[in-house]
CSV table of C-alpha atoms in Angstrom, one decimal:
chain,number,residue,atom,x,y,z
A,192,UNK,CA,0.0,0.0,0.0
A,193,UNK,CA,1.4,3.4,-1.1
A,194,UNK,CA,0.3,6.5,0.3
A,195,UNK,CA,1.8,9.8,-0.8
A,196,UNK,CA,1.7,12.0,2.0
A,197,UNK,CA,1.6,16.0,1.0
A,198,UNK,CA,0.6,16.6,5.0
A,199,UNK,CA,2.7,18.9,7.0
A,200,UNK,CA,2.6,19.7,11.0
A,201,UNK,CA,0.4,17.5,13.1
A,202,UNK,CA,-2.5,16.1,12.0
A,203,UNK,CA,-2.1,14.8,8.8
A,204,UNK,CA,1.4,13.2,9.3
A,205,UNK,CA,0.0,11.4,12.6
A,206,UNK,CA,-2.7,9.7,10.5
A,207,UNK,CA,0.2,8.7,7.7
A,208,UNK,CA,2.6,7.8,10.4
A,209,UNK,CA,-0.3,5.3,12.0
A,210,UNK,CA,-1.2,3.9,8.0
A,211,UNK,CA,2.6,3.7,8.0
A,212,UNK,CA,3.2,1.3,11.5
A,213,UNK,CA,0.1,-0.5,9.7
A,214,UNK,CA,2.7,-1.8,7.5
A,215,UNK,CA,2.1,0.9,4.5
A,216,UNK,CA,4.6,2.5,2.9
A,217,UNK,CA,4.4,6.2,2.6
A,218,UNK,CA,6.9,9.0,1.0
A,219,UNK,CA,6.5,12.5,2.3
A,220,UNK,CA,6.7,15.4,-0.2
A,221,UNK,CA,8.4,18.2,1.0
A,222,UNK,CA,9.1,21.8,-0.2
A,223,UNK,CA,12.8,22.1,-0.4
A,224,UNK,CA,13.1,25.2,1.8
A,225,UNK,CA,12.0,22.6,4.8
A,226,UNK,CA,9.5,24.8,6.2
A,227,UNK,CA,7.3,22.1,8.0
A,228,UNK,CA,7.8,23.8,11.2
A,229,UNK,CA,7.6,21.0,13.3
A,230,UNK,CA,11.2,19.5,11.9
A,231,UNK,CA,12.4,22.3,14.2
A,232,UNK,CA,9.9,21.7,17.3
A,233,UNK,CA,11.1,20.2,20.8
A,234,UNK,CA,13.9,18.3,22.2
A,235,UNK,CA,17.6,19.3,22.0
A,236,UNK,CA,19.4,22.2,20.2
A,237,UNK,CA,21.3,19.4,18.1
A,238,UNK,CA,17.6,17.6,17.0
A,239,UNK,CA,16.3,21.2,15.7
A,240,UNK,CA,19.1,21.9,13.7
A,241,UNK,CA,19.2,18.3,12.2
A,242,UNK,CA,15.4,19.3,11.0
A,243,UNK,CA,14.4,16.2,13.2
A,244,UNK,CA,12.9,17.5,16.4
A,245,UNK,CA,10.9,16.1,18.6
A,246,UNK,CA,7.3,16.7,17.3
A,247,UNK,CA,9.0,15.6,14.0
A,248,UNK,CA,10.4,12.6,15.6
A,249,UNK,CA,7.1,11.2,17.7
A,250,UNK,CA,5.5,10.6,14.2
A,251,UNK,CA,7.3,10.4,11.3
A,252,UNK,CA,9.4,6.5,12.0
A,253,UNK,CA,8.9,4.7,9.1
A,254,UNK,CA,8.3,7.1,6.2
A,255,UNK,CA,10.5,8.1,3.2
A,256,UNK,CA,11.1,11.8,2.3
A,257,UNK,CA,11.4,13.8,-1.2
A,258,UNK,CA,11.7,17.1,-1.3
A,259,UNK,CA,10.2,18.7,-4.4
A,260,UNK,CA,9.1,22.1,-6.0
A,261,UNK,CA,5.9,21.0,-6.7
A,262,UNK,CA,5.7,25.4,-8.3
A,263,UNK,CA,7.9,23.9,-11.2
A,264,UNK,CA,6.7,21.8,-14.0
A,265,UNK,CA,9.0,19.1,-13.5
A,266,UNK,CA,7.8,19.0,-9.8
A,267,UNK,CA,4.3,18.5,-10.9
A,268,UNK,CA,5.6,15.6,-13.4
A,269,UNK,CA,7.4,14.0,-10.9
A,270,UNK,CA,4.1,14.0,-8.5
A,271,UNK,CA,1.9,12.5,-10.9
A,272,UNK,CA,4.6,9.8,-12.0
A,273,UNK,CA,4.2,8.8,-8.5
A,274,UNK,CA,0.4,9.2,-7.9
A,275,UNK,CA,0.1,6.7,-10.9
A,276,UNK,CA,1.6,3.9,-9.0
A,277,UNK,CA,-0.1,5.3,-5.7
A,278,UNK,CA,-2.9,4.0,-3.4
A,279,UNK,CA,-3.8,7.1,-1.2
A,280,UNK,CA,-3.0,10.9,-1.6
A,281,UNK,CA,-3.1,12.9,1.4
A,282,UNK,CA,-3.4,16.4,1.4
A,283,UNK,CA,-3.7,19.1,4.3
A,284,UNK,CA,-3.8,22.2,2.3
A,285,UNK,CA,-6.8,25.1,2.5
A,286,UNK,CA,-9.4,24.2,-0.1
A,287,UNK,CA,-8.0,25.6,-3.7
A,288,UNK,CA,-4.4,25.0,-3.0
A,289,UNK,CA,-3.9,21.0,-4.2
A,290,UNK,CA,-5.9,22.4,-7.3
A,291,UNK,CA,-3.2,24.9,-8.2
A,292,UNK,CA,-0.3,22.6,-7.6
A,293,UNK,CA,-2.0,20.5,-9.8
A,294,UNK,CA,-2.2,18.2,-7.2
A,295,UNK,CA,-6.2,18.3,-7.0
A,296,UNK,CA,-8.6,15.0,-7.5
A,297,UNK,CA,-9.6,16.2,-11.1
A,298,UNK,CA,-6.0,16.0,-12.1
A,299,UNK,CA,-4.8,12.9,-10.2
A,300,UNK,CA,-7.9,10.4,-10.9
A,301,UNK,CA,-7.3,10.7,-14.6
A,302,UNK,CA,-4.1,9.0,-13.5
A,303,UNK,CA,-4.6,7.2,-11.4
A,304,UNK,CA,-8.5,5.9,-11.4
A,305,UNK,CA,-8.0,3.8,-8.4
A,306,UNK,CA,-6.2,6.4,-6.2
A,307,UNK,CA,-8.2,7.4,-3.1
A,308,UNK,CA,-7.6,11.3,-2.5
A,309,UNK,CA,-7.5,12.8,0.9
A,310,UNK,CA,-8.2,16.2,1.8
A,311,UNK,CA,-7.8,17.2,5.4
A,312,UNK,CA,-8.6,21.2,6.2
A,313,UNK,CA,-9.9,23.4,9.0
A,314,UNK,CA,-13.6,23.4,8.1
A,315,UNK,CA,-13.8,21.1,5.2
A,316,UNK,CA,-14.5,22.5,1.4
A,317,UNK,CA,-17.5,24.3,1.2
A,318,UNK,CA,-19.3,27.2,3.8
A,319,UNK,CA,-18.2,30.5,5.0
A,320,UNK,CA,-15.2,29.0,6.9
A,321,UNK,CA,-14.3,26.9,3.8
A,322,UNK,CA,-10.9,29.0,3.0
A,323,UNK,CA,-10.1,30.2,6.8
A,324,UNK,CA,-7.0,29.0,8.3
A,325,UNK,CA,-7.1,26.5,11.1
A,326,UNK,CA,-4.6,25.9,13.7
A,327,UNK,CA,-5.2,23.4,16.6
A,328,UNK,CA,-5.2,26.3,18.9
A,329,UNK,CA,-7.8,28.2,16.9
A,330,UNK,CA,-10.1,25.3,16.5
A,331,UNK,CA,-10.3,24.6,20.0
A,332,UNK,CA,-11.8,28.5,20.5
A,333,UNK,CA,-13.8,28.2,17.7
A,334,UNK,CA,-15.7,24.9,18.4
A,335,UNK,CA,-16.9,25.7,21.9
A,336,UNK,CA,-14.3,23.4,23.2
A,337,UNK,CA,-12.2,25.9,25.3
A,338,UNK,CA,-15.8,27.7,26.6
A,339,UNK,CA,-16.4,24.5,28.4
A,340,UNK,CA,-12.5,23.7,29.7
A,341,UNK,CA,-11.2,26.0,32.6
A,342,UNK,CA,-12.8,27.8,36.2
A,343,UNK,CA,-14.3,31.0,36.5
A,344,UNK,CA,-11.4,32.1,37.2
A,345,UNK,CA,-9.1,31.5,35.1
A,346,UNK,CA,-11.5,31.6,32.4
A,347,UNK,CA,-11.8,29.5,29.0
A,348,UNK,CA,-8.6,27.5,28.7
A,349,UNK,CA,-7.0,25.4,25.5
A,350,UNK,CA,-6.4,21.4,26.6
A,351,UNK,CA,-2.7,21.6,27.2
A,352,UNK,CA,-1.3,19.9,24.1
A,353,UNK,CA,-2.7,20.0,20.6
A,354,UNK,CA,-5.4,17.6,20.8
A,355,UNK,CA,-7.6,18.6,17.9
A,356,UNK,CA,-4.9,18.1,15.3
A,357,UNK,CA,-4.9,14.2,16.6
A,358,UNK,CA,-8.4,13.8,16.3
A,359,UNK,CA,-8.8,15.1,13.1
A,360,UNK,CA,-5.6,13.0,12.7
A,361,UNK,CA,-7.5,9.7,13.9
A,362,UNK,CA,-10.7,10.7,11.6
A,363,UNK,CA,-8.7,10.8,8.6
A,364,UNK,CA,-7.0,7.6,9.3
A,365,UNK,CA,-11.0,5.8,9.6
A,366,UNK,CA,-11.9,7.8,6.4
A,367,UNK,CA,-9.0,6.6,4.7
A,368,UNK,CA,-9.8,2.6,6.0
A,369,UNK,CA,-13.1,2.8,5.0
A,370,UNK,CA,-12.4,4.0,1.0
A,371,UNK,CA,-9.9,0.8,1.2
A,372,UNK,CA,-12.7,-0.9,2.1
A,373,UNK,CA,-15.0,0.7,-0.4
A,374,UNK,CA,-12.8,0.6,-3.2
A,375,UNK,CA,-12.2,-3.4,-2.3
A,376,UNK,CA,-15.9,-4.1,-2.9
A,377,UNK,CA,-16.4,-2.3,-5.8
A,378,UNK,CA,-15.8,-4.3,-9.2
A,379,UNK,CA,-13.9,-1.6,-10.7
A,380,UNK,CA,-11.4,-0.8,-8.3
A,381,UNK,CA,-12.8,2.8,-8.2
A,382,UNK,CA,-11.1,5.2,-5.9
A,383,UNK,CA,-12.9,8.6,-4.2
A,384,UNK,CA,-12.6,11.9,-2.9
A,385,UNK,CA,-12.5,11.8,0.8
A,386,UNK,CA,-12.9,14.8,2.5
A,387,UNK,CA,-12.2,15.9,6.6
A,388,UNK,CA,-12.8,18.7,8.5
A,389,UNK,CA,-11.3,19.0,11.6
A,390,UNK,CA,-13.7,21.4,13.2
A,391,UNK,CA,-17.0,18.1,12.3
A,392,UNK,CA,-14.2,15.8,13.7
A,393,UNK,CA,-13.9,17.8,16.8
A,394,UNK,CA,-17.7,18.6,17.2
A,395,UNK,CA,-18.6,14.6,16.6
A,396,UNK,CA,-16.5,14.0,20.0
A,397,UNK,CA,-18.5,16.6,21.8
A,398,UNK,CA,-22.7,15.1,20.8
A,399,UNK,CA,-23.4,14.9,24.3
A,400,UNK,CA,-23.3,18.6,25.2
A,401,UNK,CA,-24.5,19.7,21.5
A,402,UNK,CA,-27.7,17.6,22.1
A,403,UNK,CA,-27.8,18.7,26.1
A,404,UNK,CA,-27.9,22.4,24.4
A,405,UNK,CA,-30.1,21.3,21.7
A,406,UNK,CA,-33.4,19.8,24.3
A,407,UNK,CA,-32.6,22.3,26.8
A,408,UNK,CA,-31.7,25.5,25.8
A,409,UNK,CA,-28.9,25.4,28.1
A,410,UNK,CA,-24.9,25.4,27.7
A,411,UNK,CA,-22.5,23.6,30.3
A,412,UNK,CA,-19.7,25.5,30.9
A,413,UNK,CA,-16.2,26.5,32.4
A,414,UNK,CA,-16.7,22.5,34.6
A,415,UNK,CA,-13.2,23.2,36.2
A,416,UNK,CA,-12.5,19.4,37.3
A,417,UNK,CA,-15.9,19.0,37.8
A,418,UNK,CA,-16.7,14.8,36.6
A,419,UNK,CA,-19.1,14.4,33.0
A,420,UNK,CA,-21.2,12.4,35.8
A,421,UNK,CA,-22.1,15.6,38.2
A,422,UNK,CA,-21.6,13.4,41.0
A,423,UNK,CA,-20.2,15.1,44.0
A,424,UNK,CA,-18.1,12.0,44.8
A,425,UNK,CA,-16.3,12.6,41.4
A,426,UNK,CA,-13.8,15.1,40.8
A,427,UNK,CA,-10.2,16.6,41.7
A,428,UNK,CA,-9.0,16.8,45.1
A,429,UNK,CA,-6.4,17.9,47.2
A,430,UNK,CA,-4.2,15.2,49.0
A,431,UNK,CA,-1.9,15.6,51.9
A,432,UNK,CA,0.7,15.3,49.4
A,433,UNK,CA,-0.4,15.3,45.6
A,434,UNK,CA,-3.6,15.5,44.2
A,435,UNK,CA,-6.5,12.7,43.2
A,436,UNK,CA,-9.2,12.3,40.7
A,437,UNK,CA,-11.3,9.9,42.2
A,438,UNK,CA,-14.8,8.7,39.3
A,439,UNK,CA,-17.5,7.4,41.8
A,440,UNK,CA,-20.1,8.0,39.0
A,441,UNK,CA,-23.0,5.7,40.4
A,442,UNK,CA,-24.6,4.9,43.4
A,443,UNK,CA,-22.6,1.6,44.0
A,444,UNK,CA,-19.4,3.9,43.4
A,445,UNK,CA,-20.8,5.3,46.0
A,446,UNK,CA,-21.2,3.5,48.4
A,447,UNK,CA,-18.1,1.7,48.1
A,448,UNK,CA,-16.6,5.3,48.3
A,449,UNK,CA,-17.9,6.6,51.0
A,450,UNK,CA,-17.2,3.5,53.0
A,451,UNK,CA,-13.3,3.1,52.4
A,452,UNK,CA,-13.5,6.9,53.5
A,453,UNK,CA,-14.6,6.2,56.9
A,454,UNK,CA,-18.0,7.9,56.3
A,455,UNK,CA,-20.8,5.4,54.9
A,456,UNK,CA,-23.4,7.9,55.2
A,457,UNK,CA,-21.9,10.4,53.1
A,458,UNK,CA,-23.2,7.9,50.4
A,459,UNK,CA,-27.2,9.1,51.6
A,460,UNK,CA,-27.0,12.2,51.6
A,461,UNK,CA,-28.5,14.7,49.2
A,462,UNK,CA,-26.5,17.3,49.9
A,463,UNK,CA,-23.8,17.8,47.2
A,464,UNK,CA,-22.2,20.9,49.1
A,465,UNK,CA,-21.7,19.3,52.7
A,466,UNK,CA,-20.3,15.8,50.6
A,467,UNK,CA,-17.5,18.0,48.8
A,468,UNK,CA,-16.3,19.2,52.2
A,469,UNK,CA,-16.2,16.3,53.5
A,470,UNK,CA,-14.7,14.9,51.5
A,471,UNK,CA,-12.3,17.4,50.9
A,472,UNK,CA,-11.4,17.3,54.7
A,473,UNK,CA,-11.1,13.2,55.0
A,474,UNK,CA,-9.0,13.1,51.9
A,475,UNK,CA,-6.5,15.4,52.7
A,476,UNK,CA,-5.6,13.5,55.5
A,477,UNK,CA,-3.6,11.2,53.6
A,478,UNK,CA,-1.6,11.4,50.9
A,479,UNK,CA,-2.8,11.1,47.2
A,480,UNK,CA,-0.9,7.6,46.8
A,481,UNK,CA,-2.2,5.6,49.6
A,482,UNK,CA,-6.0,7.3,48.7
A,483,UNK,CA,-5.1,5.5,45.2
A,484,UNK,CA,-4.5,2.3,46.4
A,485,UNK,CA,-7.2,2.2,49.5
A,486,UNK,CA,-10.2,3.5,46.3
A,487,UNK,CA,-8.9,0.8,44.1
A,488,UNK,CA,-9.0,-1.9,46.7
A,489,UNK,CA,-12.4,-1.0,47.6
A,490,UNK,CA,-13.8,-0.9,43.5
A,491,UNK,CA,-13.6,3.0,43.4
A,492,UNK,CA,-11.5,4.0,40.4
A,493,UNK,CA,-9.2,6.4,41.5
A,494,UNK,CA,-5.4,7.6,40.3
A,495,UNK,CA,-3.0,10.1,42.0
A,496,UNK,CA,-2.5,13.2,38.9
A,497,UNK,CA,0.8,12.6,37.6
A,498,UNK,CA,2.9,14.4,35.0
A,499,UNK,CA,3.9,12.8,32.0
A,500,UNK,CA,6.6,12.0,33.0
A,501,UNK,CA,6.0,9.6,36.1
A,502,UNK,CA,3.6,7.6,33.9
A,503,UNK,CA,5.9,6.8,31.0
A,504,UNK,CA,8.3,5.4,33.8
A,505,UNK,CA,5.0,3.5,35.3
A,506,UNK,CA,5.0,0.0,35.3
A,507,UNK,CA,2.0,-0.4,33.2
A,508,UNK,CA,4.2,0.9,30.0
A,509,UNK,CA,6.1,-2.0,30.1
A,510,UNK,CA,3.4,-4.5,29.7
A,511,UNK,CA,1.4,-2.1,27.1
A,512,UNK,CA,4.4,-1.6,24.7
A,513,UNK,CA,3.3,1.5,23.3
A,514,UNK,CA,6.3,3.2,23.3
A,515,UNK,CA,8.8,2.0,20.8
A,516,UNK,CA,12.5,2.2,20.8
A,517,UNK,CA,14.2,3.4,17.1
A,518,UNK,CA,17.8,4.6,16.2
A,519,UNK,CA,18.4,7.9,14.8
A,520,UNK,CA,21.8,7.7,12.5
A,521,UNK,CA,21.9,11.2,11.8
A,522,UNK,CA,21.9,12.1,16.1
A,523,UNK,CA,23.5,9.1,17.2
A,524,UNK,CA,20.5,8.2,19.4
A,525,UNK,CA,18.0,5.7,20.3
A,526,UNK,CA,14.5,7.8,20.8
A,527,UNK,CA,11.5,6.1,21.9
A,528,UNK,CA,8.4,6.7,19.9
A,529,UNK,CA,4.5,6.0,20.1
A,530,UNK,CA,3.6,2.8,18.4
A,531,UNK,CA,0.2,1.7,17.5
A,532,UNK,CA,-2.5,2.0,20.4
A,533,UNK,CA,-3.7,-1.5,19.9
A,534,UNK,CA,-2.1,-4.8,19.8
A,535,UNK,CA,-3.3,-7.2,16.9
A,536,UNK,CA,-2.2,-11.3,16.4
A,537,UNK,CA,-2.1,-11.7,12.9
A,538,UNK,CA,0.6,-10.0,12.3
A,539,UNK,CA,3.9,-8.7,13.5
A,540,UNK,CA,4.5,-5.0,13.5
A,541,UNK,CA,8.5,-5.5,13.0
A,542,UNK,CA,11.0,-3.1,13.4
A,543,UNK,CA,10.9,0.9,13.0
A,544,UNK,CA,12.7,2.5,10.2
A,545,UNK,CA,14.3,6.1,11.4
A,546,UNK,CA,12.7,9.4,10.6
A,547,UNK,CA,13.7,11.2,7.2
A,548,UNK,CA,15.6,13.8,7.3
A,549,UNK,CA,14.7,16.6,4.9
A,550,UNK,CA,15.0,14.8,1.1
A,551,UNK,CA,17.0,12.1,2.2
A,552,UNK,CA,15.1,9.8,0.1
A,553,UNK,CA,15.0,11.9,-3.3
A,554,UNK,CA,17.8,10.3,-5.1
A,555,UNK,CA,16.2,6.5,-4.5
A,556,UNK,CA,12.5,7.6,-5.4
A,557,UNK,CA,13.9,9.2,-8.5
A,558,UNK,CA,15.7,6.5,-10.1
A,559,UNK,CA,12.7,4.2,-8.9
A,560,UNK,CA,10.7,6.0,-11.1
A,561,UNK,CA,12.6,5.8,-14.2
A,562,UNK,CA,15.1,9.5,-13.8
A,563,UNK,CA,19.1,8.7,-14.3
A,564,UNK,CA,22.1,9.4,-12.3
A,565,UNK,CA,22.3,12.7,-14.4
A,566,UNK,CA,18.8,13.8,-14.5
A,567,UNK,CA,18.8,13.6,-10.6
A,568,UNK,CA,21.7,15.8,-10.5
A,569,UNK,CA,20.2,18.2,-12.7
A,570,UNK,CA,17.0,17.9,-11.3
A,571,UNK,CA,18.8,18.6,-8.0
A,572,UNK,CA,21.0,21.7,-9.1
A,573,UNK,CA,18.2,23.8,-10.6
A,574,UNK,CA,16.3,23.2,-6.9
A,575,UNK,CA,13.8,21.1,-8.2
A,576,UNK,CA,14.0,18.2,-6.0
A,577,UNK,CA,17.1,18.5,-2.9
């Protein structure tokens, strides 16, 4: 399976990079200059300059690169040599832009007729919003999504790392299984258009409140730590040392809470106010530790807030083996990267190929497509291809 991947920052090269630990091989095209941004994100001074830093790095094992003036006609000829031997195109460009490149459905399915094409923008083709640009940051405003995350205090807040750009990462990656799928049963082979926006993939995560708002007239908003549930036994809370989110959504949670607290009675009472100070007070007698392991004993789930950090040295990452271990030539490094977030026996995932580094692949895609030694050199000295 061959996916040409014309994505660039987040989302679209985390859906490539999980098509790619699917076993699929995909080559990135890249604009000479190297302006994805993220090569240059995160981790160490030495990563940046190498173009291979860390939000590079955490998706982009696996994957081939070619960088390629896709503004010259030669650039546009290499493309479609390649999307004629291609499965899936993947695009994240505002609507209009692929078209000018000549890198648009109408001039890639004459091809290529079984090529599936991707588009992946802010707000999808069409409506007012069709051609505005969309950043993670800005979509999370936009949606609603930051009027519901926060206190009255501090006001609407964003979710601390770029979470809309993975979800409309994971919705392009079912879109893109489901034309395989579609194109399998038909008797032609026919590919499609596929089209993702990543404000509807953001919105279809958040059908409970829309449909809240839509019967009731009324909007949930800055919840703080406040549980989905609205139980008082669910929340945050303050620890002797650390702090706890403790989910006692129903009345068995309950029960079983407010007995391992000392305080079975809690668990009848109707008063939502008095519970939260009690249980404030009871649990900030101990620390947020043993309160994790006294709540899970007794059914109640329950985990002590940790950063990052103390969970990808938790014991559970071992036995999960998300995280993947891959060698980095170019730094003279081992990182370990995100694998897939499922396990699956039919098939081994094998070992991770490093990240590109800008164009490193140019030369063997080239001659793979037919160009000689010297028409990649020329290619490469009129900054066509690098």
């Amino acid at each position: 399976m061959r996916i040409i991947d014309l994505t660039h920052v987040l989302a679209g090269p985390f859906a490539t990079y999980q098509l790619a630990l699917m076993g699929a091989e995909v080559i990135r095209i890249e604009r000479p200059a190297g302006d994805d941004f993220v090569r240059g994100h995160g981790g160490t001074a030495g990563m940046r300059e190498a173009g291979l830093g860390a939000s590079f790095l955490s998706q982009n094992e696996g994957k081939q690169s070619l960088a390629l003036d896709l503004k010259s006609d030669e650039g546009r000829a290499i493309l479609h040599r390649l999307a004629e031997g291609a499965d899936i195109f993947c695009e994240n460009f505002r609507p209009g832009v692929a078209d000018r490149l000549g890198a648009g459905h109408a001039e890639l399915a004459p091809l290529n007729p079984r090529l599936i094409h991707c588009s992946l923008s802010g707000f999808g083709p069409t409506g007012p919003l069709s051609g505005a640009p969309a950043y993670d940051h800005i979509l999370q405003g936009i949606s609603g999504m930051m009027a519901m995350t926060g206190t009255g205090q501090s006001g609407p807040m964003r979710v601390g790392f770029p979470i809309v750009d993975y979800v409309a990462g994971q919705a392009v990656v079912s879109a893109l299984l489901t034309a395989l799928l579609a194109r399998g049963g038909r008797p032609d082979g026919q590919g499609e258009k596929v089209s993702v926006s990543m404000l509807d993939a953001l919105l279809a995560f958040m059908g409970p409140y829309a449909i809240h708002h839509a019967t009731t007239g009324a909007l949930r908003g800055l919840e703080g730590n406040a549980a989905f549930s609205d139980s008082p036994f669910s929340g945050r809370f303050d620890t002797a040392e650390g702090q706890l989110v403790v989910t006692a959504n129903t009345p068995a949670q309950a029960v079983r809470m407010a007995g391992a607290l000392g305080r079975p009675e809690l668990a009848d009472s109707d008063d939502a106010d008095a519970i939260a100070e009690a249980l404030r007070a009871i649990l900030a007698k101990d620390s947020a530790d043993a309160w994790e392991a006294r709540l899970t004993d007794a059914g109640v789930p329950a985990a002590r807030v940790r950063t990052l950090a103390e969970m990808l040295a938790h014991p559970q990452m071992t036995h999960s083996h998300l995280m993947r271990r891959v060698a980095v030539p170019e730094l003279e490094m081992e990182v370990d990267v995100p694998g897939l977030p499922f396990t699956h026996e039919g098939w081994d995932t094998g070992p991770l190929s490093p990240p590109p580094t800008l164009g490193r692949d140019s030369d063997r895609v080239l001659a793979e497509l037919g160009w000689n030694a010297g028409e990649i050199a020329d290619l490469r000295a009129r900054g066509i291809v690098r």
